């Protein structure tokens, strides 16, 4: 039987589960497109960076037996997508005859596994941006703090996986995990805000010393770091892939936490949670792929505003001598 304090509602459980899976597969498609674009555009990137992208996306095929709920050995975004798809299958097909008992029974193993992959993806992406902050600032204290917080959240998801694999009912599990989930989301959201604000501050400092054309590029990077609003005029996929979604990750984390604390009896919080995981993985590829766009903007600025050489002469042995201009021509 379900917990009486947590009544079953098919619209906010199975219905939300269906919607979140559709969105999850859509975002995984965007992630796959971005991965293809990355390998196409940047064949000369380091092997480590290519391996990181492959690990975040890669999805080798393994068999899943729905009667055993899940048996999975995949990595990151593809595995995360597989888990939420399997969860929907169990609830709508395998458990079709008794969906009203969802909250009173253990959740499919794909439920806890998706939480684990969420933690892995988050730790990788936040670690990547902490390295970017170090590259900008050449200081270790903030990147170290970001890495420590990311590691703590990863440990929290591992603990949730361990507890979840032994759950006797979903409602009991959710009640037990309130404090851990709240702490994990609070840590993650704090980290996202720290990453976003630090990048904006560092970029703004560089802007002060930049030339006018370079300042325009820095402004664009700052907008991408904050969110997608500056790119709505672009095509759908490029617009999404050009956003580093810093504020979007933070806002999504806050919404997930608020929904979990106030509405644990339904799956709305889990739907936002699933979307947040895909935003993490897409933000990594967006950051890498945006380099090509910045180069294009830079080249366009140069083409529209060419540097003009000034004619200068000096007198040498009584004769005027010509000097090379900025572009190398003789003036």
JSON list of N, CA and C in Angstrom, two decimals, residues 271-307:
[
{"chain": "A", "resi": 271, "resn": "UNK", "atom": "N", "xyz": [11.39, 15.21, -12.75]},
{"chain": "A", "resi": 271, "resn": "UNK", "atom": "CA", "xyz": [11.41, 15.67, -14.14]},
{"chain": "A", "resi": 271, "resn": "UNK", "atom": "C", "xyz": [12.40, 16.82, -14.31]},
{"chain": "A", "resi": 272, "resn": "UNK", "atom": "N", "xyz": [12.35, 17.78, -13.38]},
{"chain": "A", "resi": 272, "resn": "UNK", "atom": "CA", "xyz": [13.29, 18.91, -13.44]},
{"chain": "A", "resi": 272, "resn": "UNK", "atom": "C", "xyz": [14.71, 18.41, -13.22]},
{"chain": "A", "resi": 273, "resn": "UNK", "atom": "N", "xyz": [14.86, 17.46, -12.33]},
{"chain": "A", "resi": 273, "resn": "UNK", "atom": "CA", "xyz": [16.16, 16.85, -12.03]},
{"chain": "A", "resi": 273, "resn": "UNK", "atom": "C", "xyz": [16.77, 16.22, -13.29]},
{"chain": "A", "resi": 274, "resn": "UNK", "atom": "N", "xyz": [15.95, 15.51, -14.07]},
{"chain": "A", "resi": 274, "resn": "UNK", "atom": "CA", "xyz": [16.42, 14.87, -15.30]},
{"chain": "A", "resi": 274, "resn": "UNK", "atom": "C", "xyz": [16.90, 15.92, -16.29]},
{"chain": "A", "resi": 275, "resn": "UNK", "atom": "N", "xyz": [16.12, 16.99, -16.43]},
{"chain": "A", "resi": 275, "resn": "UNK", "atom": "CA", "xyz": [16.49, 18.06, -17.36]},
{"chain": "A", "resi": 275, "resn": "UNK", "atom": "C", "xyz": [17.80, 18.70, -16.93]},
{"chain": "A", "resi": 276, "resn": "UNK", "atom": "N", "xyz": [17.97, 18.87, -15.62]},
{"chain": "A", "resi": 276, "resn": "UNK", "atom": "CA", "xyz": [19.20, 19.49, -15.10]},
{"chain": "A", "resi": 276, "resn": "UNK", "atom": "C", "xyz": [20.43, 18.68, -15.50]},
{"chain": "A", "resi": 277, "resn": "UNK", "atom": "N", "xyz": [20.33, 17.37, -15.44]},
{"chain": "A", "resi": 277, "resn": "UNK", "atom": "CA", "xyz": [21.47, 16.52, -15.81]},
{"chain": "A", "resi": 277, "resn": "UNK", "atom": "C", "xyz": [21.87, 16.74, -17.26]},
{"chain": "A", "resi": 278, "resn": "UNK", "atom": "N", "xyz": [20.88, 16.86, -18.16]},
{"chain": "A", "resi": 278, "resn": "UNK", "atom": "CA", "xyz": [21.19, 17.07, -19.57]},
{"chain": "A", "resi": 278, "resn": "UNK", "atom": "C", "xyz": [21.72, 18.48, -19.82]},
{"chain": "A", "resi": 279, "resn": "UNK", "atom": "N", "xyz": [21.28, 19.45, -19.04]},
{"chain": "A", "resi": 279, "resn": "UNK", "atom": "CA", "xyz": [21.83, 20.80, -19.17]},
{"chain": "A", "resi": 279, "resn": "UNK", "atom": "C", "xyz": [23.31, 20.79, -18.82]},
{"chain": "A", "resi": 280, "resn": "UNK", "atom": "N", "xyz": [23.68, 20.02, -17.80]},
{"chain": "A", "resi": 280, "resn": "UNK", "atom": "CA", "xyz": [25.09, 19.89, -17.43]},
{"chain": "A", "resi": 280, "resn": "UNK", "atom": "C", "xyz": [25.92, 19.40, -18.62]},
{"chain": "A", "resi": 281, "resn": "UNK", "atom": "N", "xyz": [25.52, 18.28, -19.20]},
{"chain": "A", "resi": 281, "resn": "UNK", "atom": "CA", "xyz": [26.32, 17.69, -20.27]},
{"chain": "A", "resi": 281, "resn": "UNK", "atom": "C", "xyz": [26.33, 18.57, -21.51]},
{"chain": "A", "resi": 282, "resn": "UNK", "atom": "N", "xyz": [25.20, 19.22, -21.82]},
{"chain": "A", "resi": 282, "resn": "UNK", "atom": "CA", "xyz": [25.17, 20.11, -22.98]},
{"chain": "A", "resi": 282, "resn": "UNK", "atom": "C", "xyz": [26.01, 21.35, -22.76]},
{"chain": "A", "resi": 283, "resn": "UNK", "atom": "N", "xyz": [26.11, 21.82, -21.52]},
{"chain": "A", "resi": 283, "resn": "UNK", "atom": "CA", "xyz": [26.91, 23.02, -21.24]},
{"chain": "A", "resi": 283, "resn": "UNK", "atom": "C", "xyz": [28.38, 22.77, -21.52]},
{"chain": "A", "resi": 284, "resn": "UNK", "atom": "N", "xyz": [28.85, 21.56, -21.26]},
{"chain": "A", "resi": 284, "resn": "UNK", "atom": "CA", "xyz": [30.24, 21.22, -21.55]},
{"chain": "A", "resi": 284, "resn": "UNK", "atom": "C", "xyz": [30.52, 21.32, -23.03]},
{"chain": "A", "resi": 285, "resn": "UNK", "atom": "N", "xyz": [29.66, 20.70, -23.85]},
{"chain": "A", "resi": 285, "resn": "UNK", "atom": "CA", "xyz": [29.85, 20.75, -25.30]},
{"chain": "A", "resi": 285, "resn": "UNK", "atom": "C", "xyz": [29.62, 22.14, -25.84]},
{"chain": "A", "resi": 286, "resn": "UNK", "atom": "N", "xyz": [28.68, 22.88, -25.25]},
{"chain": "A", "resi": 286, "resn": "UNK", "atom": "CA", "xyz": [28.43, 24.25, -25.70]},
{"chain": "A", "resi": 286, "resn": "UNK", "atom": "C", "xyz": [29.67, 25.11, -25.52]},
{"chain": "A", "resi": 287, "resn": "UNK", "atom": "N", "xyz": [30.33, 24.92, -24.38]},
{"chain": "A", "resi": 287, "resn": "UNK", "atom": "CA", "xyz": [31.54, 25.69, -24.11]},
{"chain": "A", "resi": 287, "resn": "UNK", "atom": "C", "xyz": [32.64, 25.37, -25.12]},
{"chain": "A", "resi": 288, "resn": "UNK", "atom": "N", "xyz": [32.79, 24.11, -25.45]},
{"chain": "A", "resi": 288, "resn": "UNK", "atom": "CA", "xyz": [33.82, 23.71, -26.41]},
{"chain": "A", "resi": 288, "resn": "UNK", "atom": "C", "xyz": [33.49, 24.16, -27.83]},
{"chain": "A", "resi": 289, "resn": "UNK", "atom": "N", "xyz": [32.24, 23.98, -28.24]},
{"chain": "A", "resi": 289, "resn": "UNK", "atom": "CA", "xyz": [31.86, 24.31, -29.61]},
{"chain": "A", "resi": 289, "resn": "UNK", "atom": "C", "xyz": [31.77, 25.80, -29.86]},
{"chain": "A", "resi": 290, "resn": "UNK", "atom": "N", "xyz": [31.57, 26.60, -28.81]},
{"chain": "A", "resi": 290, "resn": "UNK", "atom": "CA", "xyz": [31.45, 28.04, -28.99]},
{"chain": "A", "resi": 290, "resn": "UNK", "atom": "C", "xyz": [32.75, 28.67, -29.45]},
{"chain": "A", "resi": 291, "resn": "UNK", "atom": "N", "xyz": [33.87, 27.96, -29.32]},
{"chain": "A", "resi": 291, "resn": "UNK", "atom": "CA", "xyz": [35.14, 28.51, -29.78]},
{"chain": "A", "resi": 291, "resn": "UNK", "atom": "C", "xyz": [35.10, 28.83, -31.26]},
{"chain": "A", "resi": 292, "resn": "UNK", "atom": "N", "xyz": [34.46, 27.99, -32.05]},
{"chain": "A", "resi": 292, "resn": "UNK", "atom": "CA", "xyz": [34.36, 28.22, -33.49]},
{"chain": "A", "resi": 292, "resn": "UNK", "atom": "C", "xyz": [33.53, 29.46, -33.78]},
{"chain": "A", "resi": 293, "resn": "UNK", "atom": "N", "xyz": [32.47, 29.66, -33.02]},
{"chain": "A", "resi": 293, "resn": "UNK", "atom": "CA", "xyz": [31.62, 30.83, -33.22]},
{"chain": "A", "resi": 293, "resn": "UNK", "atom": "C", "xyz": [32.37, 32.10, -32.88]},
{"chain": "A", "resi": 294, "resn": "UNK", "atom": "N", "xyz": [33.15, 32.08, -31.81]},
{"chain": "A", "resi": 294, "resn": "UNK", "atom": "CA", "xyz": [33.94, 33.25, -31.44]},
{"chain": "A", "resi": 294, "resn": "UNK", "atom": "C", "xyz": [34.95, 33.59, -32.52]},
{"chain": "A", "resi": 295, "resn": "UNK", "atom": "N", "xyz": [35.56, 32.58, -33.11]},
{"chain": "A", "resi": 295, "resn": "UNK", "atom": "CA", "xyz": [36.50, 32.83, -34.20]},
{"chain": "A", "resi": 295, "resn": "UNK", "atom": "C", "xyz": [35.79, 33.46, -35.39]},
{"chain": "A", "resi": 296, "resn": "UNK", "atom": "N", "xyz": [34.58, 32.98, -35.67]},
{"chain": "A", "resi": 296, "resn": "UNK", "atom": "CA", "xyz": [33.83, 33.54, -36.79]},
{"chain": "A", "resi": 296, "resn": "UNK", "atom": "C", "xyz": [33.47, 35.00, -36.54]},
{"chain": "A", "resi": 297, "resn": "UNK", "atom": "N", "xyz": [33.05, 35.31, -35.30]},
{"chain": "A", "resi": 297, "resn": "UNK", "atom": "CA", "xyz": [32.74, 36.69, -34.96]},
{"chain": "A", "resi": 297, "resn": "UNK", "atom": "C", "xyz": [33.99, 37.55, -35.08]},
{"chain": "A", "resi": 298, "resn": "UNK", "atom": "N", "xyz": [35.11, 37.02, -34.61]},
{"chain": "A", "resi": 298, "resn": "UNK", "atom": "CA", "xyz": [36.37, 37.75, -34.68]},
{"chain": "A", "resi": 298, "resn": "UNK", "atom": "C", "xyz": [36.75, 38.03, -36.13]},
{"chain": "A", "resi": 299, "resn": "UNK", "atom": "N", "xyz": [36.64, 37.03, -36.99]},
{"chain": "A", "resi": 299, "resn": "UNK", "atom": "CA", "xyz": [36.98, 37.21, -38.41]},
{"chain": "A", "resi": 299, "resn": "UNK", "atom": "C", "xyz": [36.05, 38.21, -39.07]},
{"chain": "A", "resi": 300, "resn": "UNK", "atom": "N", "xyz": [34.76, 38.17, -38.69]},
{"chain": "A", "resi": 300, "resn": "UNK", "atom": "CA", "xyz": [33.80, 39.10, -39.27]},
{"chain": "A", "resi": 300, "resn": "UNK", "atom": "C", "xyz": [34.12, 40.53, -38.86]},
{"chain": "A", "resi": 301, "resn": "UNK", "atom": "N", "xyz": [34.50, 40.70, -37.60]},
{"chain": "A", "resi": 301, "resn": "UNK", "atom": "CA", "xyz": [34.85, 42.04, -37.13]},
{"chain": "A", "resi": 301, "resn": "UNK", "atom": "C", "xyz": [36.06, 42.58, -37.88]},
{"chain": "A", "resi": 302, "resn": "UNK", "atom": "N", "xyz": [37.03, 41.69, -38.13]},
{"chain": "A", "resi": 302, "resn": "UNK", "atom": "CA", "xyz": [38.22, 42.12, -38.85]},
{"chain": "A", "resi": 302, "resn": "UNK", "atom": "C", "xyz": [37.87, 42.51, -40.28]},
{"chain": "A", "resi": 303, "resn": "UNK", "atom": "N", "xyz": [36.98, 41.74, -40.91]},
{"chain": "A", "resi": 303, "resn": "UNK", "atom": "CA", "xyz": [36.59, 42.02, -42.30]},
{"chain": "A", "resi": 303, "resn": "UNK", "atom": "C", "xyz": [35.82, 43.33, -42.41]},
{"chain": "A", "resi": 304, "resn": "UNK", "atom": "N", "xyz": [34.98, 43.62, -41.41]},
{"chain": "A", "resi": 304, "resn": "UNK", "atom": "CA", "xyz": [34.16, 44.83, -41.46]},
{"chain": "A", "resi": 304, "resn": "UNK", "atom": "C", "xyz": [34.94, 46.06, -41.03]},
{"chain": "A", "resi": 305, "resn": "UNK", "atom": "N", "xyz": [35.96, 45.86, -40.18]},
{"chain": "A", "resi": 305, "resn": "UNK", "atom": "CA", "xyz": [36.73, 47.00, -39.67]},
{"chain": "A", "resi": 305, "resn": "UNK", "atom": "C", "xyz": [38.22, 46.76, -39.86]},
{"chain": "A", "resi": 306, "resn": "UNK", "atom": "N", "xyz": [38.71, 46.81, -41.11]},
{"chain": "A", "resi": 306, "resn": "UNK", "atom": "CA", "xyz": [40.13, 46.54, -41.34]},
{"chain": "A", "resi": 306, "resn": "UNK", "atom": "C", "xyz": [41.00, 47.63, -40.73]},
{"chain": "A", "resi": 307, "resn": "UNK", "atom": "N", "xyz": [42.18, 47.21, -40.30]},
{"chain": "A", "resi": 307, "resn": "UNK", "atom": "CA", "xyz": [43.14, 48.16, -39.74]},
{"chain": "A", "resi": 307, "resn": "UNK", "atom": "C", "xyz": [43.80, 48.91, -40.89]}
]
